[in-house]
Coordinates of C-alpha atoms and ligand atoms in Angstrom, one line a residue:
M247 CA 105.1 120.2 155.3
S248 CA 108.7 119.7 155.7
A249 CA 110.4 116.8 157.2
T250 CA 113.9 117.6 156.3
V251 CA 117.0 117.1 158.2
P252 CA 118.1 119.6 160.8
G253 CA 121.1 121.5 159.5
D254 CA 123.4 120.4 162.4
A255 CA 122.5 116.7 162.0
G256 CA 123.1 116.3 158.3
A257 CA 125.8 113.7 158.2
S258 CA 125.9 112.3 161.7
S259 CA 127.2 108.8 162.1
V260 CA 125.3 105.6 161.2
P261 CA 125.1 102.6 163.4
A262 CA 126.0 99.5 161.4
G263 CA 123.2 97.5 159.8
A264 CA 120.2 98.2 157.7
G265 CA 117.5 100.2 159.3
A266 CA 119.8 102.7 160.9
S267 CA 119.1 106.3 160.1
T268 CA 121.5 109.2 160.4
H269 CA 119.0 111.7 161.5
S270 CA 116.3 111.8 164.1
T271 CA 113.8 113.9 162.2
E272 CA 110.3 112.5 162.8
S273 CA 108.1 112.8 159.7
S274 CA 105.0 114.8 160.4
I275 CA 101.8 113.0 160.1
V276 CA 99.9 114.6 157.3
S277 CA 96.5 113.7 156.1
D278 CA 94.7 113.7 152.8
L279 CA 91.6 112.1 154.3
A280 CA 88.3 113.7 153.4
P281 CA 85.6 111.2 154.0
D282 CA 82.8 113.8 153.6
L283 CA 83.6 114.7 150.0
P284 CA 80.9 113.7 147.5
V285 CA 81.5 110.5 145.5
L286 CA 82.1 111.1 141.8
L287 CA 80.0 108.5 140.1
P288 CA 81.2 106.9 136.8
G289 CA 79.9 108.7 133.8
T290 CA 79.3 112.0 135.6
A291 CA 82.6 113.8 136.0
T292 CA 85.9 114.8 134.6
L293 CA 89.1 113.6 136.3
G294 CA 92.2 115.6 136.0
V295 CA 95.9 114.5 136.1
M296 CA 99.1 116.4 136.4
G297 CA 101.5 115.1 133.9
G298 CA 100.9 113.4 130.5
G299 CA 103.3 110.5 130.3
Q300 CA 102.6 106.8 130.1
L301 CA 101.3 106.6 133.7
A302 CA 98.7 109.2 133.0
R303 CA 97.9 107.6 129.7
M304 CA 97.1 104.2 131.4
F305 CA 95.3 106.1 134.2
A306 CA 93.1 107.7 131.4
H307 CA 92.3 104.3 129.9
S308 CA 91.0 103.1 133.3
A309 CA 89.0 106.4 133.9
Q310 CA 87.5 106.3 130.4
Q311 CA 86.4 102.7 130.8
L312 CA 84.2 103.9 133.6
G313 CA 82.8 106.8 131.5
F314 CA 84.9 109.6 133.2
R315 CA 86.2 112.3 131.1
V316 CA 89.9 113.0 131.5
A317 CA 91.8 116.3 131.5
V318 CA 95.6 116.2 131.4
L319 CA 98.0 119.0 132.2
D320 CA 101.4 118.7 130.4
P321 CA 103.5 121.3 128.6
D322 CA 104.3 118.7 125.8
A323 CA 102.0 119.0 122.8
T324 CA 102.6 115.3 121.9
S325 CA 102.5 113.7 125.4
P326 CA 101.3 110.1 125.5
A327 CA 98.3 110.9 127.7
G328 CA 97.5 114.3 126.2
S329 CA 96.9 112.7 122.8
I330 CA 94.1 110.4 124.2
A331 CA 92.5 112.6 126.9
H332 CA 89.3 114.5 126.3
E333 CA 91.1 117.7 127.4
H334 CA 94.7 118.6 127.3
V335 CA 95.9 121.8 129.1
R336 CA 99.2 122.6 127.6
S337 CA 101.0 124.7 130.2
A338 CA 103.9 124.6 132.6
Y339 CA 103.2 122.8 135.9
L340 CA 103.4 126.1 137.9
D341 CA 101.5 128.2 135.4
A342 CA 98.6 129.7 137.4
A343 CA 96.4 130.1 134.5
G344 CA 96.9 126.5 133.4
L345 CA 96.3 125.2 136.8
A346 CA 93.0 127.2 137.0
R347 CA 91.9 125.7 133.7
L348 CA 92.5 122.2 135.0
A349 CA 90.6 122.9 138.1
D350 CA 87.7 124.5 136.0
M351 CA 87.5 121.3 134.1
A352 CA 88.1 118.5 136.5
Q353 CA 86.1 117.6 139.6
A354 CA 89.1 115.8 141.3
I355 CA 92.8 115.8 140.5
T356 CA 95.7 113.3 140.8
T357 CA 99.3 113.3 139.7
E358 CA 101.4 110.8 137.7
F359 CA 104.7 111.8 139.0
E360 CA 106.2 113.0 142.3
N361 CA 108.2 115.8 140.9
V362 CA 105.2 118.0 140.2
P363 CA 105.8 121.1 142.3
A364 CA 104.0 120.9 145.6
A365 CA 102.9 124.6 145.1
A366 CA 100.9 123.4 142.0
L367 CA 99.1 120.7 144.0
S368 CA 98.5 123.2 146.8
Q369 CA 97.0 125.7 144.3
L370 CA 94.7 123.0 142.9
A371 CA 93.6 121.8 146.3
E372 CA 92.1 125.2 147.0
R373 CA 89.6 124.4 144.3
R374 CA 89.3 120.6 144.1
P375 CA 90.0 117.4 145.9
V376 CA 93.6 116.4 145.1
A377 CA 94.7 112.8 145.9
P378 CA 97.5 112.2 146.9
G379 CA 97.7 115.7 148.5
A380 CA 100.7 118.1 148.3
A381 CA 102.0 117.3 151.8
A382 CA 102.2 113.5 151.1
V383 CA 103.8 114.1 147.7
A384 CA 106.4 116.4 149.3
V385 CA 107.6 113.6 151.5
C386 CA 108.1 111.3 148.5
Q387 CA 109.9 114.0 146.5
D388 CA 112.7 114.3 149.0
R389 CA 114.9 111.2 149.7
A390 CA 115.9 112.5 153.1
A391 CA 112.2 113.2 154.2
E392 CA 111.3 109.8 152.7
K393 CA 113.8 107.9 154.8
A394 CA 112.9 109.8 157.9
H395 CA 109.3 108.7 157.2
F396 CA 110.3 105.0 156.8
V397 CA 112.1 105.2 160.2
A398 CA 109.1 106.8 161.8
C399 CA 107.0 103.9 160.5
G400 CA 109.4 101.4 162.0
V401 CA 110.6 100.3 158.5
P402 CA 114.2 99.7 158.1
C403 CA 116.0 101.6 155.3
A404 CA 119.6 101.6 154.0
P405 CA 122.2 103.1 156.3
H406 CA 122.6 106.7 155.0
A407 CA 123.8 110.2 155.7
V408 CA 122.3 113.5 154.3
I409 CA 124.9 115.8 152.7
T410 CA 123.9 119.4 152.5
N411 CA 127.4 121.1 152.8
A412 CA 131.1 120.4 152.8
V413 CA 131.1 119.8 156.6
D414 CA 128.5 117.0 156.1
L415 CA 130.6 115.6 153.3
A416 CA 133.7 115.5 155.4
A417 CA 131.7 113.9 158.3
V418 CA 130.4 110.9 156.3
P419 CA 131.2 107.7 158.2
D420 CA 133.4 105.1 156.6
A421 CA 130.7 102.6 157.0
L422 CA 128.7 104.2 154.1
L423 CA 131.5 103.4 151.6
P424 CA 131.3 102.0 149.0
G425 CA 128.0 103.8 148.6
I426 CA 125.6 105.4 146.2
L427 CA 125.2 109.2 146.2
K428 CA 121.7 110.2 145.2
T429 CA 120.4 113.7 144.8
A430 CA 117.7 114.2 147.5
R431 CA 115.2 115.5 144.9
L432 CA 114.4 115.0 141.2
G433 CA 116.0 111.6 140.6
Y434 CA 114.3 108.8 138.6
D435 CA 115.3 105.7 136.7
G436 CA 118.8 105.8 138.1
K437 CA 119.3 109.5 137.1
G438 CA 120.8 111.8 139.6
Q439 CA 122.9 109.1 141.3
Q440 CA 126.5 107.9 141.3
R441 CA 128.2 105.0 142.7
V442 CA 131.3 105.9 144.8
A443 CA 133.9 103.6 146.1
N444 CA 135.9 106.1 148.4
R445 CA 136.0 109.6 149.8
A446 CA 137.7 111.1 146.6
E447 CA 135.0 109.7 144.3
L448 CA 132.4 110.8 146.8
A449 CA 133.7 114.4 146.7
A450 CA 133.9 114.3 142.9
A451 CA 130.4 112.9 142.6
W452 CA 128.9 115.5 144.9
Q453 CA 130.5 118.2 142.8
A454 CA 129.3 116.6 139.6
L455 CA 125.8 116.5 140.9
G456 CA 126.0 120.3 141.4
E457 CA 126.5 120.3 145.3
V458 CA 122.8 120.0 145.8
Q459 CA 121.5 118.2 148.8
C460 CA 122.2 114.5 148.5
V461 CA 121.7 111.3 150.4
L462 CA 124.7 108.8 150.5
E463 CA 123.5 105.3 151.0
A464 CA 125.7 102.3 151.8
R465 CA 125.8 100.0 148.8
L466 CA 124.0 96.9 149.9
A467 CA 124.5 93.4 148.6
L468 CA 121.0 92.7 147.3
A469 CA 119.6 89.2 147.2
G470 CA 116.6 90.5 145.3
E471 CA 114.2 93.5 144.9
L472 CA 110.5 93.5 145.7
S473 CA 107.7 96.2 145.5
V474 CA 104.3 96.5 146.8
I475 CA 101.5 98.7 145.5
V476 CA 98.8 99.8 148.1
A477 CA 95.8 101.9 147.6
R478 CA 94.1 103.8 150.3
G479 CA 90.7 105.3 150.1
R480 CA 89.2 108.5 151.7
D481 CA 87.8 106.3 154.5
G482 CA 91.4 105.1 155.3
A483 CA 90.7 101.5 154.1
T484 CA 93.6 99.9 152.2
V485 CA 94.0 97.2 149.6
H486 CA 97.1 96.0 147.9
L487 CA 98.4 94.2 144.8
P488 CA 100.4 91.0 145.2
V489 CA 104.1 91.4 146.0
Q490 CA 106.1 92.0 142.9
H491 CA 109.7 90.7 142.2
N492 CA 111.8 93.3 140.3
L493 CA 114.9 93.0 138.3
H494 CA 116.7 96.3 137.5
R495 CA 119.4 96.9 134.9
D496 CA 121.5 100.1 135.0
G497 CA 119.2 101.5 137.6
I498 CA 116.1 101.0 135.4
L499 CA 113.3 98.4 136.0
A500 CA 113.7 95.6 133.4
V501 CA 111.5 92.7 134.5
T502 CA 108.7 92.2 137.0
T503 CA 107.6 88.7 138.0
V504 CA 104.3 87.9 139.8
P505 CA 103.9 85.8 142.0
A506 CA 107.3 86.8 143.3
P507 CA 109.5 83.7 143.0
N508 CA 111.4 82.4 146.0
T509 CA 109.7 84.8 148.3
S510 CA 108.3 83.3 151.6
D511 CA 104.8 84.2 152.8
V512 CA 106.4 85.7 155.9
L513 CA 108.5 88.1 153.8
Q514 CA 105.5 89.0 151.6
T515 CA 103.5 89.8 154.6
Q516 CA 106.2 91.9 156.0
A517 CA 106.4 93.9 152.8
V518 CA 102.7 94.4 152.6
D519 CA 102.5 95.4 156.3
A520 CA 105.4 97.9 155.9
A521 CA 103.9 99.5 152.8
T522 CA 100.5 99.8 154.4
R523 CA 102.0 101.5 157.5
I524 CA 103.9 103.8 155.3
A525 CA 100.8 105.0 153.4
T526 CA 98.6 105.0 156.5
R527 CA 101.0 107.2 158.6
L528 CA 101.0 109.7 155.8
G529 CA 97.2 109.8 155.9
Y530 CA 97.5 109.0 152.3
V531 CA 94.7 108.8 149.7
G532 CA 95.5 107.1 146.4
V533 CA 97.9 104.5 145.0
M534 CA 101.4 104.3 146.4
C535 CA 104.3 102.0 145.5
V536 CA 107.0 101.1 148.1
E537 CA 110.2 99.5 146.7
F538 CA 112.2 97.2 148.9
F539 CA 115.6 95.5 148.9
V540 CA 115.9 91.9 150.1
L541 CA 119.3 91.3 151.8
A542 CA 121.3 88.2 151.9
D543 CA 120.1 87.4 155.4
G544 CA 116.5 87.6 154.1
S545 CA 115.7 90.9 155.8
L546 CA 113.7 93.6 154.1
V547 CA 114.8 97.3 153.6
A548 CA 112.7 100.0 152.1
N549 CA 114.3 101.7 149.2
E550 CA 111.8 104.4 148.1
M551 CA 108.2 105.2 147.7
A552 CA 106.3 106.6 144.8
P553 CA 103.0 108.6 145.3
R554 CA 101.4 107.1 142.2
P555 CA 101.1 103.9 140.2
H556 CA 104.4 102.4 139.4
N557 CA 106.1 100.6 136.5
S558 CA 106.3 97.4 138.6
G559 CA 102.5 97.4 138.8
H560 CA 101.8 97.5 135.1
Y561 CA 101.2 93.8 134.9
S562 CA 98.1 94.3 137.0
I563 CA 96.3 95.7 133.9
D564 CA 96.3 92.2 132.4
A565 CA 96.8 89.8 135.4
C566 CA 94.5 91.2 138.1
D567 CA 90.8 91.8 138.2
V568 CA 91.5 95.4 139.4
S569 CA 94.5 97.2 138.1
Q570 CA 96.6 99.8 139.9
F571 CA 95.2 102.5 137.5
D572 CA 91.6 101.3 138.3
L573 CA 92.5 101.8 141.9
Q574 CA 93.9 105.3 141.3
V575 CA 90.6 106.2 139.6
R576 CA 88.5 104.7 142.4
A577 CA 90.5 106.3 145.2
M578 CA 90.3 109.9 143.8
A579 CA 86.7 109.5 143.1
G580 CA 85.8 108.2 146.5
L581 CA 84.6 104.9 145.0
P582 CA 85.0 101.6 146.7
L583 CA 88.4 99.9 146.6
T584 CA 88.2 96.1 146.2
A585 CA 91.1 93.8 146.9
P586 CA 92.8 93.0 143.6
R587 CA 92.9 89.2 142.7
L588 CA 95.7 87.8 140.6
H589 CA 94.0 85.7 138.0
S590 CA 97.1 84.9 136.0
S591 CA 100.8 84.5 136.6
A592 CA 102.6 87.3 134.9
V593 CA 106.0 88.5 133.7
M594 CA 106.3 92.1 132.6
L595 CA 109.2 93.2 130.3
N596 CA 110.0 96.8 130.0
L597 CA 110.5 98.0 126.4
L598 CA 113.2 100.7 126.3
G599 CA 114.1 102.8 123.2
D600 CA 117.3 100.7 122.8
L601 CA 115.2 97.9 121.3
W602 CA 114.4 100.3 118.3
F603 CA 118.0 100.4 117.5
A604 CA 118.8 96.7 118.0
A605 CA 118.8 96.0 114.2
G606 CA 121.7 98.4 113.8
D607 CA 120.3 100.2 110.9
L608 CA 122.3 103.3 109.8
V609 CA 121.2 106.1 107.5
D610 CA 124.1 108.5 106.5
G611 CA 126.1 106.8 109.3
K612 CA 123.5 107.7 111.9
A613 CA 121.7 105.1 113.9
M614 CA 118.0 104.8 112.6
A615 CA 115.1 103.6 114.7
T616 CA 113.4 100.5 113.4
E617 CA 110.0 99.3 114.8
P618 CA 110.6 95.9 116.4
D619 CA 108.7 92.9 114.9
W620 CA 105.7 93.1 117.2
A621 CA 103.8 90.5 115.0
Q622 CA 106.1 87.7 116.2
V623 CA 105.8 88.8 119.8
L624 CA 102.0 88.9 119.5
A625 CA 102.0 85.3 118.3
L626 CA 103.0 84.3 121.8
P627 CA 100.1 83.0 124.0
G628 CA 99.2 85.5 126.7
A629 CA 101.2 88.4 125.2
H630 CA 99.9 91.8 126.1
L631 CA 101.7 94.6 124.2
H632 CA 101.4 98.1 125.5
L633 CA 103.1 101.0 123.5
Y634 CA 102.9 104.4 124.9
G635 CA 102.6 106.4 121.7
K636 CA 105.9 108.2 122.0
A637 CA 107.0 109.6 118.7
E638 CA 110.7 109.2 119.1
A639 CA 112.6 106.2 120.4
R640 CA 115.7 107.0 122.4
P641 CA 118.0 104.7 124.3
G642 CA 116.9 104.3 127.9
R643 CA 113.4 105.8 127.1
K644 CA 110.4 103.8 128.2
M645 CA 108.5 103.2 125.0
G646 CA 106.2 100.4 126.3
H647 CA 106.0 97.2 128.2
L648 CA 105.0 93.6 127.4
T649 CA 103.2 91.5 129.9
L650 CA 103.1 87.7 129.4
T651 CA 100.3 86.1 131.3
A652 CA 99.8 82.4 131.9
A653 CA 98.1 79.7 134.0
T654 CA 101.3 79.0 135.9
P655 CA 104.4 80.9 137.0
Q656 CA 106.6 78.5 134.9
Q657 CA 104.5 79.1 131.7
A658 CA 104.6 82.8 132.2
R659 CA 108.5 82.7 132.5
E660 CA 108.9 80.3 129.6
T661 CA 106.8 82.6 127.3
A662 CA 108.7 85.6 128.6
L663 CA 112.0 83.9 127.8
R664 CA 110.7 83.4 124.3
A665 CA 109.7 87.0 124.0
V666 CA 113.2 88.2 125.1
A667 CA 114.8 85.9 122.6
L668 CA 112.7 87.2 119.8
L669 CA 113.4 90.8 120.8
G670 CA 117.0 90.3 121.4
L671 CA 116.7 91.3 125.1
P672 CA 119.0 89.7 127.7
A673 CA 117.6 86.5 129.3
F674 CA 116.8 86.8 133.0
Ligands
LIG863 P1 113.2 104.6 139.8 O1 112.8 105.9 139.6 O2 113.4 103.7 138.7 O3 112.7 103.9 141.0 P2 115.6 105.8 141.1 O4 116.3 106.6 140.2 O5 114.6 106.5 142.1 O6 114.8 104.7 140.3 P3 116.6 104.0 143.1 O7 115.3 103.3 143.2 O8 117.1 104.8 144.3 O9 116.6 105.0 141.9 O10 117.7 103.0 142.7 C1 117.6 102.3 141.4 C2 118.2 100.9 141.6 O11 119.6 101.0 141.9 C3 117.5 100.1 142.7 O12 116.3 99.5 142.3 C4 118.6 99.1 143.0 O13 118.7 98.1 142.0 C5 119.9 99.9 142.9 N1 120.2 100.6 144.2 C6 119.8 101.7 144.7 N2 120.3 102.0 145.9 C7 121.0 101.0 146.3 C8 121.7 100.6 147.5 N3 121.8 101.4 148.5 N4 122.4 99.5 147.5 C9 122.3 98.6 146.4 N5 121.7 98.9 145.2 C10 121.0 100.0 145.1
LIG864 MG1 113.5 103.1 142.5

């Protein structure tokens, strides 16, 4: 499907206030629902996943716990999931032979990232159930389509304009500056975006981003950030994880806290309702995360959605009785989804590659990676360390995460603060 912006409406003006959209494109309602497909029983099938990163690795852990075999398609010979899966198809995402091999092996297929080409998912869907489907993933791949979908769902998003050409660029309303220019496609972890203060910076940023289609968003004053993970089954029933509170640094998630501190029940309900509407209107099957901004007046603005489990849901492995990855397995296999129960308070800390260089060790004048002292961290009560098996640490690279669980939110926070002190991470 396409839900892109009509060429003549790319940068039309934006009424003030969050929730305004610059374009009137209605997102089409697409549907992945297929209630008549046979259920894949645990122990009897192979589940396939497009992508072999940490999300696919944690998906594989959940699938394997239920006795499913797992097949991963990823071009990287040393991918985190490929190294633990039963089968690893090493091919490009659009390689027809590789996709055919995955479809030969796996009775159902999912994805761990939204940038998998829609054409690949469509090819797989000719042979096997694919959840989420290509059409839903296509909406999540494109910030312009994504925002149009939020608006169609009655969910406010940041004031923005779509920039496709120089005319759109010139027509950007003043109200969007200072703003953040984001490529419409292929951005993640703050990549593919630039903060711009004025028109000159905007023009330079658009050029630096290769003059590809972009979305310019007004830079909002954030009181906080939340996210909600929903799972929707083949029968259309939805369940959700508790609302997560997120702290980002340099555009990358740093800390997730659950229960979300200082977040009213009303706001939490609004976030869950919005995320559920967003998934339902897409006819979505699988796990989806919707990220929100909380503004100073307490209102909620949708930022973006991910058609897969999300970094902000990793705590659910250790703090909930059903994790986001368990839900991904159940949804694609047609198994029942049960509402996750948070049995522990949790704080999740992302472990970026920078940590490996914190000791400042040099060899021949070059920075050398040193494994952090995990033994100290594991001495903390309720510490759950997850390392993704990546061979090389690089600054900004997600190497693992640490979840601290406890009986109360205060205890989880206190232990997390001890962990950040031990690791030399900034306090939060
Ligand atoms: P990820 O893949 O980690 O979700 P991303 O590259 O898709 O990130 P965004 O989610 O668009 O990027 O932005 C990353 C962070 O930058 C947000 O979580 C928020 O902290 C900040 N940010 C993004 N857009 C805005 C905005 N319009 N106003 C204020 N802050 C913003
Ligand atoms: Mg984001």
